[in-house]
mmCIF file of C-alpha atoms in Angstrom:
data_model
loop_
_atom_site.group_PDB
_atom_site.id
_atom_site.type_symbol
_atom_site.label_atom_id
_atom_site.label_comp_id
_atom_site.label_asym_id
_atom_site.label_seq_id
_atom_site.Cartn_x
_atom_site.Cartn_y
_atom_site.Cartn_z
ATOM 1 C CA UNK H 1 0.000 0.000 0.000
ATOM 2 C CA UNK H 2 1.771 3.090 -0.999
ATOM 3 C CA UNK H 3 0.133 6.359 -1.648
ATOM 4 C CA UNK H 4 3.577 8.969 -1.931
ATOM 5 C CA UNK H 5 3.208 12.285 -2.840
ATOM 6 C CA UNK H 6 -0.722 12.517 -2.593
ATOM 7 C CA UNK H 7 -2.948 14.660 -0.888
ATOM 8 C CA UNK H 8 -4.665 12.191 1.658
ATOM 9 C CA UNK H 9 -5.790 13.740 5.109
ATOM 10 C CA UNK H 10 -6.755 10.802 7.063
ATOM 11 C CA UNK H 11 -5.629 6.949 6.864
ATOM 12 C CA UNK H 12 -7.155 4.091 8.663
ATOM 13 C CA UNK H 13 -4.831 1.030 7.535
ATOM 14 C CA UNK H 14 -6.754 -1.722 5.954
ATOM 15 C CA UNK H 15 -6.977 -4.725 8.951
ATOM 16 C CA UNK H 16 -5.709 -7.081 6.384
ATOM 17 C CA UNK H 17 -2.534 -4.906 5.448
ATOM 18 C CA UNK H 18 1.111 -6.604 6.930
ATOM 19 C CA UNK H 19 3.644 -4.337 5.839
ATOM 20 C CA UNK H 20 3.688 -0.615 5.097
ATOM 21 C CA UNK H 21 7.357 -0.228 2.806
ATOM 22 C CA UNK H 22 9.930 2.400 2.888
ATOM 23 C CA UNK H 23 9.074 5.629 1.516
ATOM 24 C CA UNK H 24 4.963 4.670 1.168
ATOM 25 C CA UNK H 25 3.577 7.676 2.427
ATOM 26 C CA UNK H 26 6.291 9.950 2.355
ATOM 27 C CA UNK H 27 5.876 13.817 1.356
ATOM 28 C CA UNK H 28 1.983 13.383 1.936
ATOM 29 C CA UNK H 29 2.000 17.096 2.936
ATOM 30 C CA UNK H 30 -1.976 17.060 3.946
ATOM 31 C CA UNK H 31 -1.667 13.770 6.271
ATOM 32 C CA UNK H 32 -2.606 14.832 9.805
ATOM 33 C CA UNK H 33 -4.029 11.279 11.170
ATOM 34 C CA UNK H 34 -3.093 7.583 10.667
ATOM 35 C CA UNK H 35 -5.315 4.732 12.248
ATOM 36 C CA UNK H 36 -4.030 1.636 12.855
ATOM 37 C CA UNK H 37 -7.043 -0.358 13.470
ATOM 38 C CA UNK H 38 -7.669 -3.182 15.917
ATOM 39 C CA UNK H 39 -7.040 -7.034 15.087
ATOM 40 C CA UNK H 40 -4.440 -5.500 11.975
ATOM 41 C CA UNK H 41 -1.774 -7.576 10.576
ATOM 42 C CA UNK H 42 0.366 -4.950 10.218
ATOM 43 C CA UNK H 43 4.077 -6.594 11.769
ATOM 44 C CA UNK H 44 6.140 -3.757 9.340
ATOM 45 C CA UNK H 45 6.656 -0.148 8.791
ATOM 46 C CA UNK H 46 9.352 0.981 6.866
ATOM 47 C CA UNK H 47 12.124 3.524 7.261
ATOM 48 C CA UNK H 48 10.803 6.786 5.998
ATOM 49 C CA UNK H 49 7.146 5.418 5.638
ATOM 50 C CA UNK H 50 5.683 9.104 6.739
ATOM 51 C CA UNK H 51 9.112 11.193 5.889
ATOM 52 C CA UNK H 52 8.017 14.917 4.982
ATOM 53 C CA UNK H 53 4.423 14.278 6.139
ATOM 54 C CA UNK H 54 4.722 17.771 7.820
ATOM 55 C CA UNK H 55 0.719 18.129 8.809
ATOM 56 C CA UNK H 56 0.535 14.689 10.958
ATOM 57 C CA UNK H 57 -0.493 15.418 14.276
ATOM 58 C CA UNK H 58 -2.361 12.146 15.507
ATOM 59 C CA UNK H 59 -1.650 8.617 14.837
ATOM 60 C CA UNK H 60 -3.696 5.481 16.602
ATOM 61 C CA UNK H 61 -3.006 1.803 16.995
ATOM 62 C CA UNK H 62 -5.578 -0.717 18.472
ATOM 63 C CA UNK H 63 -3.168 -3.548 17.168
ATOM 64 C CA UNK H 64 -1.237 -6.211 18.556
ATOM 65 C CA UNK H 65 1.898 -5.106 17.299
ATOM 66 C CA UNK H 66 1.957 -1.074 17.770
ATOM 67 C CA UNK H 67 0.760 0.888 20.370
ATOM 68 C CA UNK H 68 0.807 4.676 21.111
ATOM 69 C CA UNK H 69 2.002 6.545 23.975
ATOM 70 C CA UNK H 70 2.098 9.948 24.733
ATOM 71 C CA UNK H 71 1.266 10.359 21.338
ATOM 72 C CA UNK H 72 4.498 8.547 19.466
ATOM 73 C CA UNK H 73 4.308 5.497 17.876
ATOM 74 C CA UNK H 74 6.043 2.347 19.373
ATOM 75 C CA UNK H 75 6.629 -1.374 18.614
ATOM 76 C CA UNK H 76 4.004 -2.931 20.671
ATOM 77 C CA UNK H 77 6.876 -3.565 23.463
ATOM 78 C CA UNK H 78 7.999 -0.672 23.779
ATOM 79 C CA UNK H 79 11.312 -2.114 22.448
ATOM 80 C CA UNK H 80 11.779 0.733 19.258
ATOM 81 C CA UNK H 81 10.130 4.207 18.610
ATOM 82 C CA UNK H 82 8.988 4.397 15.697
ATOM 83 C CA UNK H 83 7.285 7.642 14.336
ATOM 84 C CA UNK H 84 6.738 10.655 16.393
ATOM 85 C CA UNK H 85 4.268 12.843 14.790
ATOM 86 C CA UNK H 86 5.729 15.962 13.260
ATOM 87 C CA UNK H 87 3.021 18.319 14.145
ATOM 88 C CA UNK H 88 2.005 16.830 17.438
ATOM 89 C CA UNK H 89 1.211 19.639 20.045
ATOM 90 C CA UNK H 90 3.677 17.966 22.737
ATOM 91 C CA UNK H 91 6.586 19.700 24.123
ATOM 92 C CA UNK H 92 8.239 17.656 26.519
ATOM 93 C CA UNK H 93 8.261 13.872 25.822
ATOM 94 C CA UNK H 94 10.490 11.730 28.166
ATOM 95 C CA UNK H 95 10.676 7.499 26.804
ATOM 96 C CA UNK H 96 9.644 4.977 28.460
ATOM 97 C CA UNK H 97 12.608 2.798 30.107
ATOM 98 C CA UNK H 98 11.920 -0.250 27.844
ATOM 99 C CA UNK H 99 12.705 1.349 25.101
ATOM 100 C CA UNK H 100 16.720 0.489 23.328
ATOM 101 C CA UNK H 101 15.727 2.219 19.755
ATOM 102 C CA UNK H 102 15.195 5.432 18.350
ATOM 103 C CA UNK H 103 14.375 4.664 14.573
ATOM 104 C CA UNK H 104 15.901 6.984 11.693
ATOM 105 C CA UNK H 105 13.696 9.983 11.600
ATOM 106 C CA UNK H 106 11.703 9.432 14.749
ATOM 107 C CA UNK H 107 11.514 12.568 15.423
ATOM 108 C CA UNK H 108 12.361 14.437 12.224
ATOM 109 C CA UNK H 109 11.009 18.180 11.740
ATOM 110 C CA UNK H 110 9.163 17.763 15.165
ATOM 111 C CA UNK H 111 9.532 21.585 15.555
ATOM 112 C CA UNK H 112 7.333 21.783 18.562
ATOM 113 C CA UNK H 113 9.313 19.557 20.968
ATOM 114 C CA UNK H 114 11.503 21.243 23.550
ATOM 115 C CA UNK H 115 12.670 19.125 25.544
ATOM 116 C CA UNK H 116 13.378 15.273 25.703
ATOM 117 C CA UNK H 117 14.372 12.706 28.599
ATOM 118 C CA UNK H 118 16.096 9.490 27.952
ATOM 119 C CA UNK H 119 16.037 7.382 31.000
ATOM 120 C CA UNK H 120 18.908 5.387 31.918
ATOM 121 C CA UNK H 121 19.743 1.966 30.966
ATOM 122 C CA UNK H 122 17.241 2.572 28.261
ATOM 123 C CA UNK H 123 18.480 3.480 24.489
ATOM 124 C CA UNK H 124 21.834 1.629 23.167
ATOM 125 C CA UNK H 125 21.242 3.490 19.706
ATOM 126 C CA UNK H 126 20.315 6.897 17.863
ATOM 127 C CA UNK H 127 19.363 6.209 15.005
ATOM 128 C CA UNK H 128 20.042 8.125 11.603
ATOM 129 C CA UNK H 129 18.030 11.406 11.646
ATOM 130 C CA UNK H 130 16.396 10.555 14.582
ATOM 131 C CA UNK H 131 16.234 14.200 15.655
ATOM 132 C CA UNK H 132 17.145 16.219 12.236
ATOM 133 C CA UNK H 133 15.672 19.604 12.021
ATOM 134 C CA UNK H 134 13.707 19.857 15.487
ATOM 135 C CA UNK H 135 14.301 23.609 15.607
ATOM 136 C CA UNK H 136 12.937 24.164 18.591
ATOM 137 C CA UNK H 137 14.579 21.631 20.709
ATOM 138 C CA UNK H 138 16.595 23.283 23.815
ATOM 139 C CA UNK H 139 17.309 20.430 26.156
ATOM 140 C CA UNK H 140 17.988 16.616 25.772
ATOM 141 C CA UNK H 141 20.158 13.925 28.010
ATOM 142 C CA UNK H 142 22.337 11.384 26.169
ATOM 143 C CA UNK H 143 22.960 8.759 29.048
ATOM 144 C CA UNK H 144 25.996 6.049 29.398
ATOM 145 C CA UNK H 145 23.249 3.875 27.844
ATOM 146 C CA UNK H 146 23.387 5.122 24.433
ATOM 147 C CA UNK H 147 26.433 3.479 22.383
ATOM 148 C CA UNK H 148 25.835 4.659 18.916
ATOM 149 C CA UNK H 149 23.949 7.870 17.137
ATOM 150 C CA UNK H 150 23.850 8.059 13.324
ATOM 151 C CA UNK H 151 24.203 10.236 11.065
ATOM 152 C CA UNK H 152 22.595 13.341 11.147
ATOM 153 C CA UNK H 153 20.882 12.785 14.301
ATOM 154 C CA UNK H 154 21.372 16.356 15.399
ATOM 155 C CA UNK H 155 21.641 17.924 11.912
ATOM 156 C CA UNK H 156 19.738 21.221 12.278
ATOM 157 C CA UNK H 157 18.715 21.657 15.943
ATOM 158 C CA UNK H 158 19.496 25.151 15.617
ATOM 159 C CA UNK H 159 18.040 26.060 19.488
ATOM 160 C CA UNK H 160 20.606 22.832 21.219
ATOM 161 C CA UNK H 161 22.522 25.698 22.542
ATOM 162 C CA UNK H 162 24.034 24.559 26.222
ATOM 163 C CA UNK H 163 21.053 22.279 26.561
ATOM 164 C CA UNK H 164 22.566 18.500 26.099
ATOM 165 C CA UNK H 165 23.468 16.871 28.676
ATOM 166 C CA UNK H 166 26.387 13.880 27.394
ATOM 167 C CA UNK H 167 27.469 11.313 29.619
ATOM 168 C CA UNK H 168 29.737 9.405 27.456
ATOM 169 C CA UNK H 169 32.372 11.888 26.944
ATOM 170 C CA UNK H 170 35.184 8.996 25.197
ATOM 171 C CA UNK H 171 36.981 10.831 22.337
ATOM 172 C CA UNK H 172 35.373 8.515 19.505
ATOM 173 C CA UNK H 173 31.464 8.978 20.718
ATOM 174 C CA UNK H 174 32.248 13.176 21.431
ATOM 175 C CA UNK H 175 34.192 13.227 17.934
ATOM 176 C CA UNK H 176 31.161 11.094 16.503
ATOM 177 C CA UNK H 177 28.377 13.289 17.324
ATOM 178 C CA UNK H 178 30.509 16.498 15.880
ATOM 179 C CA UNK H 179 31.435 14.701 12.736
ATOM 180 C CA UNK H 180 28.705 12.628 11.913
ATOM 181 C CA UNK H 181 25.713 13.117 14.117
ATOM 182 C CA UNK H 182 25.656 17.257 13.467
ATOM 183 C CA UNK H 183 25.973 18.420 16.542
ATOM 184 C CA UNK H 184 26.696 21.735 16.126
ATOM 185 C CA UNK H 185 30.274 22.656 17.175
ATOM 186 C CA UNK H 186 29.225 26.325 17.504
ATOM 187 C CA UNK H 187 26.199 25.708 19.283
ATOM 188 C CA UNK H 188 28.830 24.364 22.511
ATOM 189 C CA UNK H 189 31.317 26.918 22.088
ATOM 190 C CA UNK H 190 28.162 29.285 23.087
ATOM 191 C CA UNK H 191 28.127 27.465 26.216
ATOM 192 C CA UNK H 192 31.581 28.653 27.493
ATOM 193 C CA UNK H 193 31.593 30.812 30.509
ATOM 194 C CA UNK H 194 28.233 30.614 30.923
ATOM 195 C CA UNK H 195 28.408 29.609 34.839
ATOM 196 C CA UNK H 196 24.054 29.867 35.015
ATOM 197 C CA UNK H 197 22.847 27.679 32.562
ATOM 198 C CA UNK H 198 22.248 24.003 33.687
ATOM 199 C CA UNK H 199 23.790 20.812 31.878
ATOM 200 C CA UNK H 200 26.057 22.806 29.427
ATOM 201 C CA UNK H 201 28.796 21.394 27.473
ATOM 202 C CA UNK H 202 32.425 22.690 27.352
ATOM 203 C CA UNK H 203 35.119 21.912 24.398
ATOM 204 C CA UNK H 204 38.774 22.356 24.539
ATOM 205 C CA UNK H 205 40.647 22.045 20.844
ATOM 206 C CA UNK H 206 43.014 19.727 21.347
ATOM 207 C CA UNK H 207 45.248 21.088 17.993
ATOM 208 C CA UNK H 208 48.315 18.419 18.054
ATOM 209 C CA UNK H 209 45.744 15.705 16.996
ATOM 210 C CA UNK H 210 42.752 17.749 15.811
ATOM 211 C CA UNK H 211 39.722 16.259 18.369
ATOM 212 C CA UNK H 212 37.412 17.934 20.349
ATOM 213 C CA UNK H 213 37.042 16.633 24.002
ATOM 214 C CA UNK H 214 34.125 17.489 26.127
ATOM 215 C CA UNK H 215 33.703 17.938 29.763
ATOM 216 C CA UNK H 216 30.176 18.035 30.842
ATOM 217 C CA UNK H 217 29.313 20.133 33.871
ATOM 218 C CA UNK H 218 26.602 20.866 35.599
ATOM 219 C CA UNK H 219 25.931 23.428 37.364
ATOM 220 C CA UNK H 220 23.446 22.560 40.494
#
């Protein structure tokens, strides 16, 4: 079932349908609400399904394999995230402890959220894009938990200024979220001297071998 590029408003899945593929219903700039109805087959949802679908503010699963909380879209335990909904009036969304996976473009162009929580011993992984272009996110917590974060995964969070927390600070995860996850090297050299604001990161060029190390301080 694949309806790309079209100007569909609301979707209730058909209960026979077991796989939505990559790219389906991506760029479907009038989507605001997908249904996922109860007793559906539906086991698979590709990357990118609902990439671009700007307008989608409410998505619902009576299934045995998704559910919804807080509004996002999970594998029924809990165990991956895998939509949030772009336009979704939430601000602050915090994941649930069972979760381990963020999947590319969760959370992409969610420019309403401000803030999110990560619980520890929760996420290993980031996925790619998981986070690209949330403009208005201030404030999220990467804990010891998290071992990897794609590509891009902080491409274009233009308002993470002093507001992300890191507890892994080992050269090759700090150098990996510069290099390849976007975090924005300027956006933590705006946090230096700034003795008020909470959870703020500090770099120090390290010039004979070119990395960045971070020391993450928080000021109680």
């Amino acid at each position: 079932m694949a309806v790309r590029n079209s100007g569909v408003i609301n979707i209730t899945f058909p209960q026979t349908l077991t796989s939505i593929g990559i790219d389906s219903f991506s760029d479907c700039l009038y989507l605001e609400e997908i249904n996922i109805p109860e007793n559906s087959a539906l086991t698979s949802i590709g990357i990118g399904a609902f990439r671009g679908c700007m307008r989608l503010k409410k998505i619902s699963s009576f299934s045995n394999s998704y559910r919804v909380m807080t509004g996002a879209l999970f594998t029924y335990n809990l165990v991956s995230l895998v939509l949030f909904p772009p336009a979704s009036d939430v601000t602050s969304f915090s994941l649930p402890g069972d979760t381990r996976f963020i999947n590319e473009g969760a959370f992409l162009s969610c420019t309403n959220l401000i803030s999110i929580f990560i619980p520890s011993d929760s996420i290993s992984y980031i996925s790619t894009s998981a986070f690209e272009s949330c403009t208005s996110l201030t404030w999220i917590n990467i804990p010891i938990c998290v071992t990897g974060v794609g590509a891009n995964a902080f491409k274009g969070c233009s308002k993470l200024n002093c507001g992300i927390k890191v507890e892994n600070t080992s050269k090759l995860f700090l150098e990996n979220l510069f290099t390849n996850a976007k975090l924005s090297k300027q956006s933590v050299k705006n946090c230096i001297g700034n003795i008020i604001t909470r959870n703020c990161l500090f770099y120090t060029n390290i010039f004979s071998s070119s990395l960045l190390m971070i020391q993450v301080m928080i000021i109680m």
